[in-house]
mmCIF file of C-alpha atoms in Angstrom:
data_model
loop_
_atom_site.group_PDB
_atom_site.id
_atom_site.type_symbol
_atom_site.label_atom_id
_atom_site.label_comp_id
_atom_site.label_asym_id
_atom_site.label_seq_id
_atom_site.Cartn_x
_atom_site.Cartn_y
_atom_site.Cartn_z
ATOM 1 C CA UNK J 331 -0.037 -0.104 -0.068
ATOM 2 C CA UNK J 332 1.298 3.194 -1.070
ATOM 3 C CA UNK J 333 1.589 6.327 1.530
ATOM 4 C CA UNK J 334 -0.925 8.202 -0.325
ATOM 5 C CA UNK J 335 -3.327 5.725 0.049
ATOM 6 C CA UNK J 336 -2.717 5.064 3.837
ATOM 7 C CA UNK J 337 -3.046 8.865 4.550
ATOM 8 C CA UNK J 338 -6.224 9.254 2.863
ATOM 9 C CA UNK J 339 -7.434 6.023 4.481
ATOM 10 C CA UNK J 340 -6.478 7.460 8.083
ATOM 11 C CA UNK J 341 -8.001 10.934 7.042
ATOM 12 C CA UNK J 342 -11.409 9.175 6.057
ATOM 13 C CA UNK J 343 -11.622 6.771 8.813
ATOM 14 C CA UNK J 344 -15.016 6.465 10.091
ATOM 15 C CA UNK J 345 -15.350 8.141 13.599
ATOM 16 C CA UNK J 346 -18.288 8.296 16.033
ATOM 17 C CA UNK J 347 -19.810 11.921 16.627
ATOM 18 C CA UNK J 348 -18.943 13.115 20.143
ATOM 19 C CA UNK J 349 -21.477 12.454 22.885
ATOM 20 C CA UNK J 350 -25.010 14.273 22.670
ATOM 21 C CA UNK J 351 -24.473 15.446 19.438
ATOM 22 C CA UNK J 352 -27.667 13.991 17.767
ATOM 23 C CA UNK J 353 -29.458 15.443 20.973
ATOM 24 C CA UNK J 354 -27.916 19.026 20.466
ATOM 25 C CA UNK J 355 -28.473 18.983 16.824
ATOM 26 C CA UNK J 356 -32.237 18.089 17.363
ATOM 27 C CA UNK J 357 -32.723 20.781 20.046
ATOM 28 C CA UNK J 358 -31.164 23.509 17.487
ATOM 29 C CA UNK J 359 -33.808 22.243 14.964
ATOM 30 C CA UNK J 360 -36.784 22.722 16.995
ATOM 31 C CA UNK J 361 -35.614 26.088 18.633
ATOM 32 C CA UNK J 362 -35.097 27.655 14.996
ATOM 33 C CA UNK J 363 -37.676 30.237 14.051
ATOM 34 C CA UNK J 364 -40.079 29.083 11.517
ATOM 35 C CA UNK J 365 -39.858 31.036 8.459
ATOM 36 C CA UNK J 366 -42.807 33.761 7.491
ATOM 37 C CA UNK J 367 -45.115 33.135 4.909
ATOM 38 C CA UNK J 368 -44.528 35.630 2.161
ATOM 39 C CA UNK J 369 -47.425 37.887 1.146
ATOM 40 C CA UNK J 370 -47.527 36.725 -2.369
ATOM 41 C CA UNK J 371 -47.646 33.057 -1.721
ATOM 42 C CA UNK J 372 -51.083 32.477 -1.413
ATOM 43 C CA UNK J 373 -51.552 34.255 -4.741
ATOM 44 C CA UNK J 374 -48.517 31.991 -6.145
ATOM 45 C CA UNK J 375 -50.309 28.749 -4.579
ATOM 46 C CA UNK J 376 -53.535 30.473 -6.609
ATOM 47 C CA UNK J 377 -51.523 30.505 -9.626
ATOM 48 C CA UNK J 378 -49.975 27.319 -9.939
ATOM 49 C CA UNK J 379 -53.439 25.875 -9.155
ATOM 50 C CA UNK J 380 -55.610 24.333 -12.383
ATOM 51 C CA UNK J 381 -58.444 26.783 -11.691
ATOM 52 C CA UNK J 382 -56.225 29.365 -12.469
ATOM 53 C CA UNK J 383 -56.103 28.830 -16.085
ATOM 54 C CA UNK J 384 -59.802 29.113 -16.315
ATOM 55 C CA UNK J 385 -59.869 32.261 -14.477
ATOM 56 C CA UNK J 386 -57.013 33.995 -16.611
ATOM 57 C CA UNK J 387 -58.948 32.800 -19.819
ATOM 58 C CA UNK J 388 -62.033 34.767 -18.714
ATOM 59 C CA UNK J 389 -60.065 37.789 -17.427
ATOM 60 C CA UNK J 390 -58.266 37.944 -21.029
ATOM 61 C CA UNK J 391 -61.496 37.466 -22.415
ATOM 62 C CA UNK J 392 -63.047 40.410 -20.930
ATOM 63 C CA UNK J 393 -60.061 42.322 -21.117
ATOM 64 C CA UNK J 394 -60.193 41.757 -25.230
ATOM 65 C CA UNK J 395 -63.889 42.859 -25.133
ATOM 66 C CA UNK J 396 -63.728 46.149 -23.092
ATOM 67 C CA UNK J 397 -60.454 46.911 -25.845
ATOM 68 C CA UNK J 398 -62.818 46.379 -28.587
ATOM 69 C CA UNK J 399 -65.721 47.998 -27.305
ATOM 70 C CA UNK J 400 -63.468 51.005 -26.609
ATOM 71 C CA UNK J 401 -61.859 50.609 -29.899
ATOM 72 C CA UNK J 402 -65.194 50.303 -31.771
ATOM 73 C CA UNK J 403 -66.357 53.586 -30.097
ATOM 74 C CA UNK J 404 -63.767 55.340 -30.781
ATOM 75 C CA UNK J 405 -63.595 54.412 -34.392
ATOM 76 C CA UNK J 406 -67.542 55.198 -34.809
ATOM 77 C CA UNK J 407 -66.791 58.653 -32.580
ATOM 78 C CA UNK J 408 -63.828 59.580 -35.514
ATOM 79 C CA UNK J 409 -66.326 58.666 -38.224
ATOM 80 C CA UNK J 410 -68.987 60.462 -37.136
ATOM 81 C CA UNK J 411 -66.282 63.373 -36.646
ATOM 82 C CA UNK J 412 -64.885 62.950 -40.174
ATOM 83 C CA UNK J 413 -68.307 62.889 -42.094
ATOM 84 C CA UNK J 414 -69.448 66.197 -40.011
ATOM 85 C CA UNK J 415 -66.023 67.970 -41.009
ATOM 86 C CA UNK J 416 -66.311 66.478 -44.631
ATOM 87 C CA UNK J 417 -70.306 67.906 -44.861
ATOM 88 C CA UNK J 418 -68.870 71.409 -42.978
ATOM 89 C CA UNK J 419 -65.713 71.526 -45.461
ATOM 90 C CA UNK J 420 -68.598 71.105 -48.535
ATOM 91 C CA UNK J 421 -70.768 73.645 -46.968
ATOM 92 C CA UNK J 422 -68.190 76.094 -46.449
ATOM 93 C CA UNK J 423 -66.847 75.879 -50.174
ATOM 94 C CA UNK J 424 -70.463 75.204 -51.182
ATOM 95 C CA UNK J 425 -70.793 79.349 -49.587
ATOM 96 C CA UNK J 426 -67.736 80.368 -50.835
ATOM 97 C CA UNK J 427 -68.058 79.054 -54.472
ATOM 98 C CA UNK J 428 -71.592 80.747 -54.314
ATOM 99 C CA UNK J 429 -70.649 84.222 -53.230
ATOM 100 C CA UNK J 430 -67.539 84.096 -55.220
ATOM 101 C CA UNK J 431 -68.966 83.570 -58.309
ATOM 102 C CA UNK J 432 -72.174 86.209 -57.496
ATOM 103 C CA UNK J 433 -69.570 88.825 -57.208
ATOM 104 C CA UNK J 434 -67.666 88.081 -60.315
ATOM 105 C CA UNK J 435 -70.786 87.776 -62.482
ATOM 106 C CA UNK J 436 -71.648 91.350 -60.878
ATOM 107 C CA UNK J 437 -68.279 92.259 -62.079
ATOM 108 C CA UNK J 438 -69.047 90.967 -65.279
ATOM 109 C CA UNK J 439 -72.285 92.035 -65.844
ATOM 110 C CA UNK J 440 -71.101 95.669 -64.620
ATOM 111 C CA UNK J 441 -68.812 95.569 -67.423
ATOM 112 C CA UNK J 442 -70.713 94.692 -70.173
ATOM 113 C CA UNK J 443 -73.532 97.415 -69.324
ATOM 114 C CA UNK J 444 -70.572 99.756 -68.422
ATOM 115 C CA UNK J 445 -69.841 101.068 -71.920
ATOM 116 C CA UNK J 446 -73.686 100.938 -72.835
ATOM 117 C CA UNK J 447 -74.899 103.617 -70.620
ATOM 118 C CA UNK T 1167 -21.662 90.841 -8.203
ATOM 119 C CA UNK T 1168 -24.919 92.491 -7.734
ATOM 120 C CA UNK T 1169 -24.633 94.426 -11.053
ATOM 121 C CA UNK T 1170 -23.678 91.333 -12.574
ATOM 122 C CA UNK T 1171 -26.963 89.955 -11.331
ATOM 123 C CA UNK T 1172 -29.081 92.878 -12.521
ATOM 124 C CA UNK T 1173 -27.332 92.747 -16.149
ATOM 125 C CA UNK T 1174 -28.110 89.038 -16.381
ATOM 126 C CA UNK T 1175 -31.848 89.839 -15.569
ATOM 127 C CA UNK T 1176 -32.166 92.881 -18.037
ATOM 128 C CA UNK T 1177 -30.523 90.619 -20.608
ATOM 129 C CA UNK T 1178 -33.177 88.127 -20.115
ATOM 130 C CA UNK T 1179 -36.349 90.637 -20.199
ATOM 131 C CA UNK T 1180 -34.470 92.289 -23.054
ATOM 132 C CA UNK T 1181 -34.532 88.742 -25.151
ATOM 133 C CA UNK T 1182 -38.138 87.767 -23.858
ATOM 134 C CA UNK T 1183 -39.163 91.336 -25.369
ATOM 135 C CA UNK T 1184 -37.326 90.623 -28.465
ATOM 136 C CA UNK T 1185 -38.825 87.123 -29.021
ATOM 137 C CA UNK T 1186 -41.992 88.537 -28.337
ATOM 138 C CA UNK T 1187 -41.577 91.229 -30.808
ATOM 139 C CA UNK T 1188 -40.440 89.091 -33.157
ATOM 140 C CA UNK T 1189 -43.678 86.927 -32.864
ATOM 141 C CA UNK T 1190 -46.043 90.036 -33.617
ATOM 142 C CA UNK T 1191 -45.237 90.371 -37.744
ATOM 143 C CA UNK T 1192 -46.245 86.776 -37.852
ATOM 144 C CA UNK T 1193 -49.374 87.265 -36.038
ATOM 145 C CA UNK T 1194 -50.259 90.648 -37.785
ATOM 146 C CA UNK T 1195 -49.315 88.859 -41.093
ATOM 147 C CA UNK T 1196 -52.097 85.958 -40.406
ATOM 148 C CA UNK T 1197 -55.010 85.691 -42.484
ATOM 149 C CA UNK T 1198 -57.247 84.628 -39.734
ATOM 150 C CA UNK T 1199 -60.025 87.083 -38.775
ATOM 151 C CA UNK T 1200 -61.510 87.258 -35.738
ATOM 152 C CA UNK T 1201 -65.171 86.601 -36.767
ATOM 153 C CA UNK T 1202 -66.862 85.729 -33.132
ATOM 154 C CA UNK T 1203 -68.147 88.803 -32.673
ATOM 155 C CA UNK T 1204 -70.957 87.851 -34.987
ATOM 156 C CA UNK T 1205 -71.863 85.166 -32.961
ATOM 157 C CA UNK T 1206 -74.339 87.737 -31.493
ATOM 158 C CA UNK T 1207 -76.400 87.683 -34.246
ATOM 159 C CA UNK T 1208 -77.551 84.194 -33.963
ATOM 160 C CA UNK T 1209 -80.315 84.604 -31.550
ATOM 161 C CA UNK T 1210 -82.072 86.704 -34.183
ATOM 162 C CA UNK T 1211 -81.354 84.752 -37.481
ATOM 163 C CA UNK T 1212 -83.521 82.517 -38.967
ATOM 164 C CA UNK T 1213 -80.989 80.693 -40.446
ATOM 165 C CA UNK T 1214 -77.228 80.137 -39.228
ATOM 166 C CA UNK T 1215 -74.230 78.567 -40.623
ATOM 167 C CA UNK T 1216 -71.446 78.253 -38.783
ATOM 168 C CA UNK T 1217 -68.366 76.191 -39.905
ATOM 169 C CA UNK T 1218 -64.933 76.272 -37.932
ATOM 170 C CA UNK T 1219 -62.642 74.069 -39.068
ATOM 171 C CA UNK T 1220 -58.843 74.439 -38.408
ATOM 172 C CA UNK T 1221 -55.802 72.114 -39.561
ATOM 173 C CA UNK T 1222 -56.522 68.894 -37.933
ATOM 174 C CA UNK T 1223 -60.198 68.868 -38.839
ATOM 175 C CA UNK T 1224 -59.555 69.896 -42.285
ATOM 176 C CA UNK T 1225 -57.086 66.796 -42.497
ATOM 177 C CA UNK T 1226 -59.800 64.765 -41.043
ATOM 178 C CA UNK T 1227 -62.059 66.158 -43.515
ATOM 179 C CA UNK T 1228 -59.427 65.331 -46.800
ATOM 180 C CA UNK T 1229 -59.512 61.290 -45.271
ATOM 181 C CA UNK T 1230 -63.101 61.387 -45.497
ATOM 182 C CA UNK T 1231 -63.466 63.447 -48.716
ATOM 183 C CA UNK T 1232 -60.442 61.128 -50.432
ATOM 184 C CA UNK T 1233 -62.548 57.999 -49.299
ATOM 185 C CA UNK T 1234 -65.720 59.579 -51.120
ATOM 186 C CA UNK T 1235 -66.081 57.820 -54.622
ATOM 187 C CA UNK T 1236 -67.461 61.040 -55.892
ATOM 188 C CA UNK T 1237 -65.342 62.027 -59.377
ATOM 189 C CA UNK T 1238 -65.241 65.305 -58.379
ATOM 190 C CA UNK T 1239 -63.709 64.409 -54.735
ATOM 191 C CA UNK T 1240 -60.554 65.182 -56.160
ATOM 192 C CA UNK T 1241 -60.776 68.602 -57.087
ATOM 193 C CA UNK T 1242 -62.182 69.450 -53.841
ATOM 194 C CA UNK T 1243 -58.934 68.055 -51.952
ATOM 195 C CA UNK T 1244 -56.743 69.775 -54.378
ATOM 196 C CA UNK T 1245 -58.483 72.921 -53.280
ATOM 197 C CA UNK T 1246 -58.277 72.269 -49.292
ATOM 198 C CA UNK T 1247 -55.099 70.711 -49.764
ATOM 199 C CA UNK T 1248 -52.729 73.053 -48.116
ATOM 200 C CA UNK T 1249 -55.470 75.015 -46.186
ATOM 201 C CA UNK T 1250 -54.732 75.925 -42.750
ATOM 202 C CA UNK T 1251 -58.558 76.760 -42.050
ATOM 203 C CA UNK T 1252 -62.514 77.581 -43.213
ATOM 204 C CA UNK T 1253 -64.043 79.763 -40.941
ATOM 205 C CA UNK T 1254 -67.985 80.944 -42.332
ATOM 206 C CA UNK T 1255 -70.187 82.493 -40.445
ATOM 207 C CA UNK T 1256 -73.801 83.175 -42.297
ATOM 208 C CA UNK T 1257 -76.715 84.059 -41.261
ATOM 209 C CA UNK T 1258 -80.408 84.741 -42.781
ATOM 210 C CA UNK T 1259 -82.776 86.928 -40.858
ATOM 211 C CA UNK T 1260 -86.549 87.082 -41.141
ATOM 212 C CA UNK T 1261 -86.653 90.877 -41.240
ATOM 213 C CA UNK T 1262 -84.204 93.705 -42.372
ATOM 214 C CA UNK T 1263 -81.967 95.497 -39.961
ATOM 215 C CA UNK T 1264 -81.109 92.806 -37.563
ATOM 216 C CA UNK T 1265 -77.491 93.518 -38.262
ATOM 217 C CA UNK T 1266 -75.988 96.692 -37.974
ATOM 218 C CA UNK T 1267 -73.509 97.992 -40.302
ATOM 219 C CA UNK T 1268 -70.750 98.314 -37.171
ATOM 220 C CA UNK T 1269 -71.027 94.533 -37.252
ATOM 221 C CA UNK T 1270 -69.922 94.394 -40.717
ATOM 222 C CA UNK T 1271 -67.371 97.295 -39.880
ATOM 223 C CA UNK T 1272 -65.657 95.532 -37.212
ATOM 224 C CA UNK T 1273 -65.054 92.920 -40.013
ATOM 225 C CA UNK T 1274 -63.496 95.322 -42.732
ATOM 226 C CA UNK T 1275 -61.257 96.887 -40.003
ATOM 227 C CA UNK T 1276 -59.374 94.118 -39.733
ATOM 228 C CA UNK T 1277 -58.755 93.873 -43.383
ATOM 229 C CA UNK T 1278 -56.773 97.291 -43.314
ATOM 230 C CA UNK T 1279 -54.036 94.873 -41.521
ATOM 231 C CA UNK T 1280 -50.853 95.117 -43.981
ATOM 232 C CA UNK T 1281 -51.277 92.142 -46.668
ATOM 233 C CA UNK T 1282 -55.011 92.179 -47.347
ATOM 234 C CA UNK T 1283 -55.999 93.729 -50.867
ATOM 235 C CA UNK T 1284 -59.621 93.863 -51.893
ATOM 236 C CA UNK T 1285 -59.873 92.395 -55.392
ATOM 237 C CA UNK T 1286 -63.637 93.023 -55.860
ATOM 238 C CA UNK T 1287 -66.022 94.982 -54.174
ATOM 239 C CA UNK T 1288 -69.430 95.148 -55.736
ATOM 240 C CA UNK T 1289 -72.063 97.864 -53.654
ATOM 241 C CA UNK T 1290 -75.604 97.837 -55.341
ATOM 242 C CA UNK T 1291 -77.717 100.692 -54.054
ATOM 243 C CA UNK T 1292 -81.012 99.517 -55.457
ATOM 244 C CA UNK T 1293 -80.866 95.705 -54.067
ATOM 245 C CA UNK T 1294 -78.868 96.891 -51.064
ATOM 246 C CA UNK T 1295 -76.518 94.141 -51.498
ATOM 247 C CA UNK T 1296 -72.406 94.596 -51.014
ATOM 248 C CA UNK T 1297 -70.002 92.101 -51.866
ATOM 249 C CA UNK T 1298 -66.414 92.188 -51.153
ATOM 250 C CA UNK T 1299 -63.719 89.771 -51.508
ATOM 251 C CA UNK T 1300 -60.259 90.450 -50.287
ATOM 252 C CA UNK T 1301 -56.554 88.454 -50.808
ATOM 253 C CA UNK T 1302 -54.135 88.366 -48.474
ATOM 254 C CA UNK T 1303 -50.589 87.466 -50.550
ATOM 255 C CA UNK T 1304 -47.403 86.865 -48.975
ATOM 256 C CA UNK T 1305 -43.861 86.213 -50.551
ATOM 257 C CA UNK T 1306 -41.987 87.093 -53.671
ATOM 258 C CA UNK T 1307 -44.241 85.185 -55.685
ATOM 259 C CA UNK T 1308 -47.250 86.748 -54.105
ATOM 260 C CA UNK T 1309 -48.833 83.868 -53.472
ATOM 261 C CA UNK T 1310 -52.477 84.037 -51.819
ATOM 262 C CA UNK T 1311 -52.487 83.015 -48.153
ATOM 263 C CA UNK T 1312 -55.881 83.595 -47.317
ATOM 264 C CA UNK T 1313 -59.347 84.766 -48.702
ATOM 265 C CA UNK T 1314 -62.201 87.264 -47.123
ATOM 266 C CA UNK T 1315 -65.801 87.066 -48.854
ATOM 267 C CA UNK T 1316 -68.050 89.510 -46.939
ATOM 268 C CA UNK T 1317 -71.827 89.718 -48.523
ATOM 269 C CA UNK T 1318 -73.896 91.839 -46.870
ATOM 270 C CA UNK T 1319 -77.806 91.880 -48.097
ATOM 271 C CA UNK T 1320 -80.644 93.097 -46.114
ATOM 272 C CA UNK T 1321 -81.720 89.837 -44.786
ATOM 273 C CA UNK T 1322 -78.573 87.944 -45.139
ATOM 274 C CA UNK T 1323 -75.018 88.389 -43.949
ATOM 275 C CA UNK T 1324 -72.170 86.125 -44.836
ATOM 276 C CA UNK T 1325 -68.979 85.935 -43.727
ATOM 277 C CA UNK T 1326 -66.288 83.535 -45.623
ATOM 278 C CA UNK T 1327 -62.734 83.239 -44.243
ATOM 279 C CA UNK T 1328 -60.415 80.705 -46.011
ATOM 280 C CA UNK T 1329 -56.516 80.886 -44.233
ATOM 281 C CA UNK T 1330 -53.847 79.364 -46.516
ATOM 282 C CA UNK T 1331 -53.422 79.261 -50.102
ATOM 283 C CA UNK T 1332 -56.320 79.262 -52.333
ATOM 284 C CA UNK T 1333 -56.947 78.840 -56.089
ATOM 285 C CA UNK T 1334 -59.769 81.345 -56.646
ATOM 286 C CA UNK T 1335 -60.604 79.619 -60.086
ATOM 287 C CA UNK T 1336 -60.796 75.955 -58.566
ATOM 288 C CA UNK T 1337 -62.676 77.276 -55.859
ATOM 289 C CA UNK T 1338 -65.125 79.186 -58.216
ATOM 290 C CA UNK T 1339 -65.028 76.062 -60.791
ATOM 291 C CA UNK T 1340 -66.584 73.793 -57.805
ATOM 292 C CA UNK T 1341 -69.772 75.510 -59.215
ATOM 293 C CA UNK T 1342 -72.227 72.576 -60.777
ATOM 294 C CA UNK T 1343 -70.208 70.165 -58.753
ATOM 295 C CA UNK T 1344 -70.228 68.292 -55.344
ATOM 296 C CA UNK T 1345 -73.820 70.038 -54.600
ATOM 297 C CA UNK T 1346 -72.619 73.787 -55.550
ATOM 298 C CA UNK T 1347 -75.787 75.082 -57.448
ATOM 299 C CA UNK T 1348 -75.196 76.436 -60.699
ATOM 300 C CA UNK T 1349 -76.051 79.929 -60.278
ATOM 301 C CA UNK T 1350 -76.099 80.105 -64.244
ATOM 302 C CA UNK T 1351 -79.625 78.378 -64.530
ATOM 303 C CA UNK T 1352 -80.957 79.995 -61.318
ATOM 304 C CA UNK T 1353 -80.148 83.627 -62.770
ATOM 305 C CA UNK T 1354 -81.913 82.514 -66.001
ATOM 306 C CA UNK T 1355 -84.753 81.654 -63.979
ATOM 307 C CA UNK T 1356 -85.380 85.312 -62.821
ATOM 308 C CA UNK T 1357 -84.618 88.199 -65.226
ATOM 309 C CA UNK T 1358 -85.707 90.757 -63.459
ATOM 310 C CA UNK T 1359 -82.647 90.410 -61.168
ATOM 311 C CA UNK T 1360 -80.315 90.148 -63.531
ATOM 312 C CA UNK T 1361 -82.142 93.478 -65.174
ATOM 313 C CA UNK T 1362 -81.459 95.271 -61.550
ATOM 314 C CA UNK T 1363 -77.609 94.592 -61.810
ATOM 315 C CA UNK T 1364 -77.151 97.900 -64.328
ATOM 316 C CA UNK T 1365 -77.646 100.012 -61.167
ATOM 317 C CA UNK T 1366 -74.613 98.408 -59.456
ATOM 318 C CA UNK T 1367 -71.241 100.453 -59.114
ATOM 319 C CA UNK T 1368 -67.882 98.766 -58.808
#
């Protein structure tokens, strides 16, 4: 047997614990304070439960529905505003065009009648 | 030390004043008129047209006009493409004398500002109709930057203020298109009105 093997064997040989070691360890374990439960622990437990999938799906569906309704209403409002703006533009241009042409025609009539009078 | 602080404060005040003065000509050159003073006439009028369209609303309207299937939509789009605002106030009254000359004069006074030029002024003594068309030109090419039409009749008062580059020929050419009535046809129906125009003076 080589010397190194003998050294290892000596180092790793079985040793009995000191007397009362097991009792001291047990006593220490019993006196250790129990860890406090974190505030999110119930939530984590709920999330890990199978029911969570259904609740999450329902909540997601509700959110999607609300978003769709809000988007649809916004689109409707925009469309109404757009149609109103378009109607106003047409009305304004109609008035401007009519008044401008009335003025132009009056000037033309005056120009035509001017040399005769 | 104190003198330095005073100088710094003076410089700041001077900068603010200079900046404010620099902005004044831009405001003075704006083709937008204050026509809100006419709103008091709305209660006396039988019919009121009040159009206030600024840049964002014009852009929104452009989108909807572009989506229109009307073949004349392109003409309208080209006309309003670069406009910054369209403001119209039109009042039709049951009786004469519901608005005062001062109401109109308050609008005309704003047109004495530099840049405005009256291109048409038709005043009929017989029909008591006054129509004035003003243009604001700017830049070296004298591009039209604004248009004002004031049409004052005994029972009707109309003020149109278009802000931005407007093509008068295109505006005039809208007649008979996009729901704008063709006046030649209307005029032919009422020859008496056309005959009365001989009394008008420019």
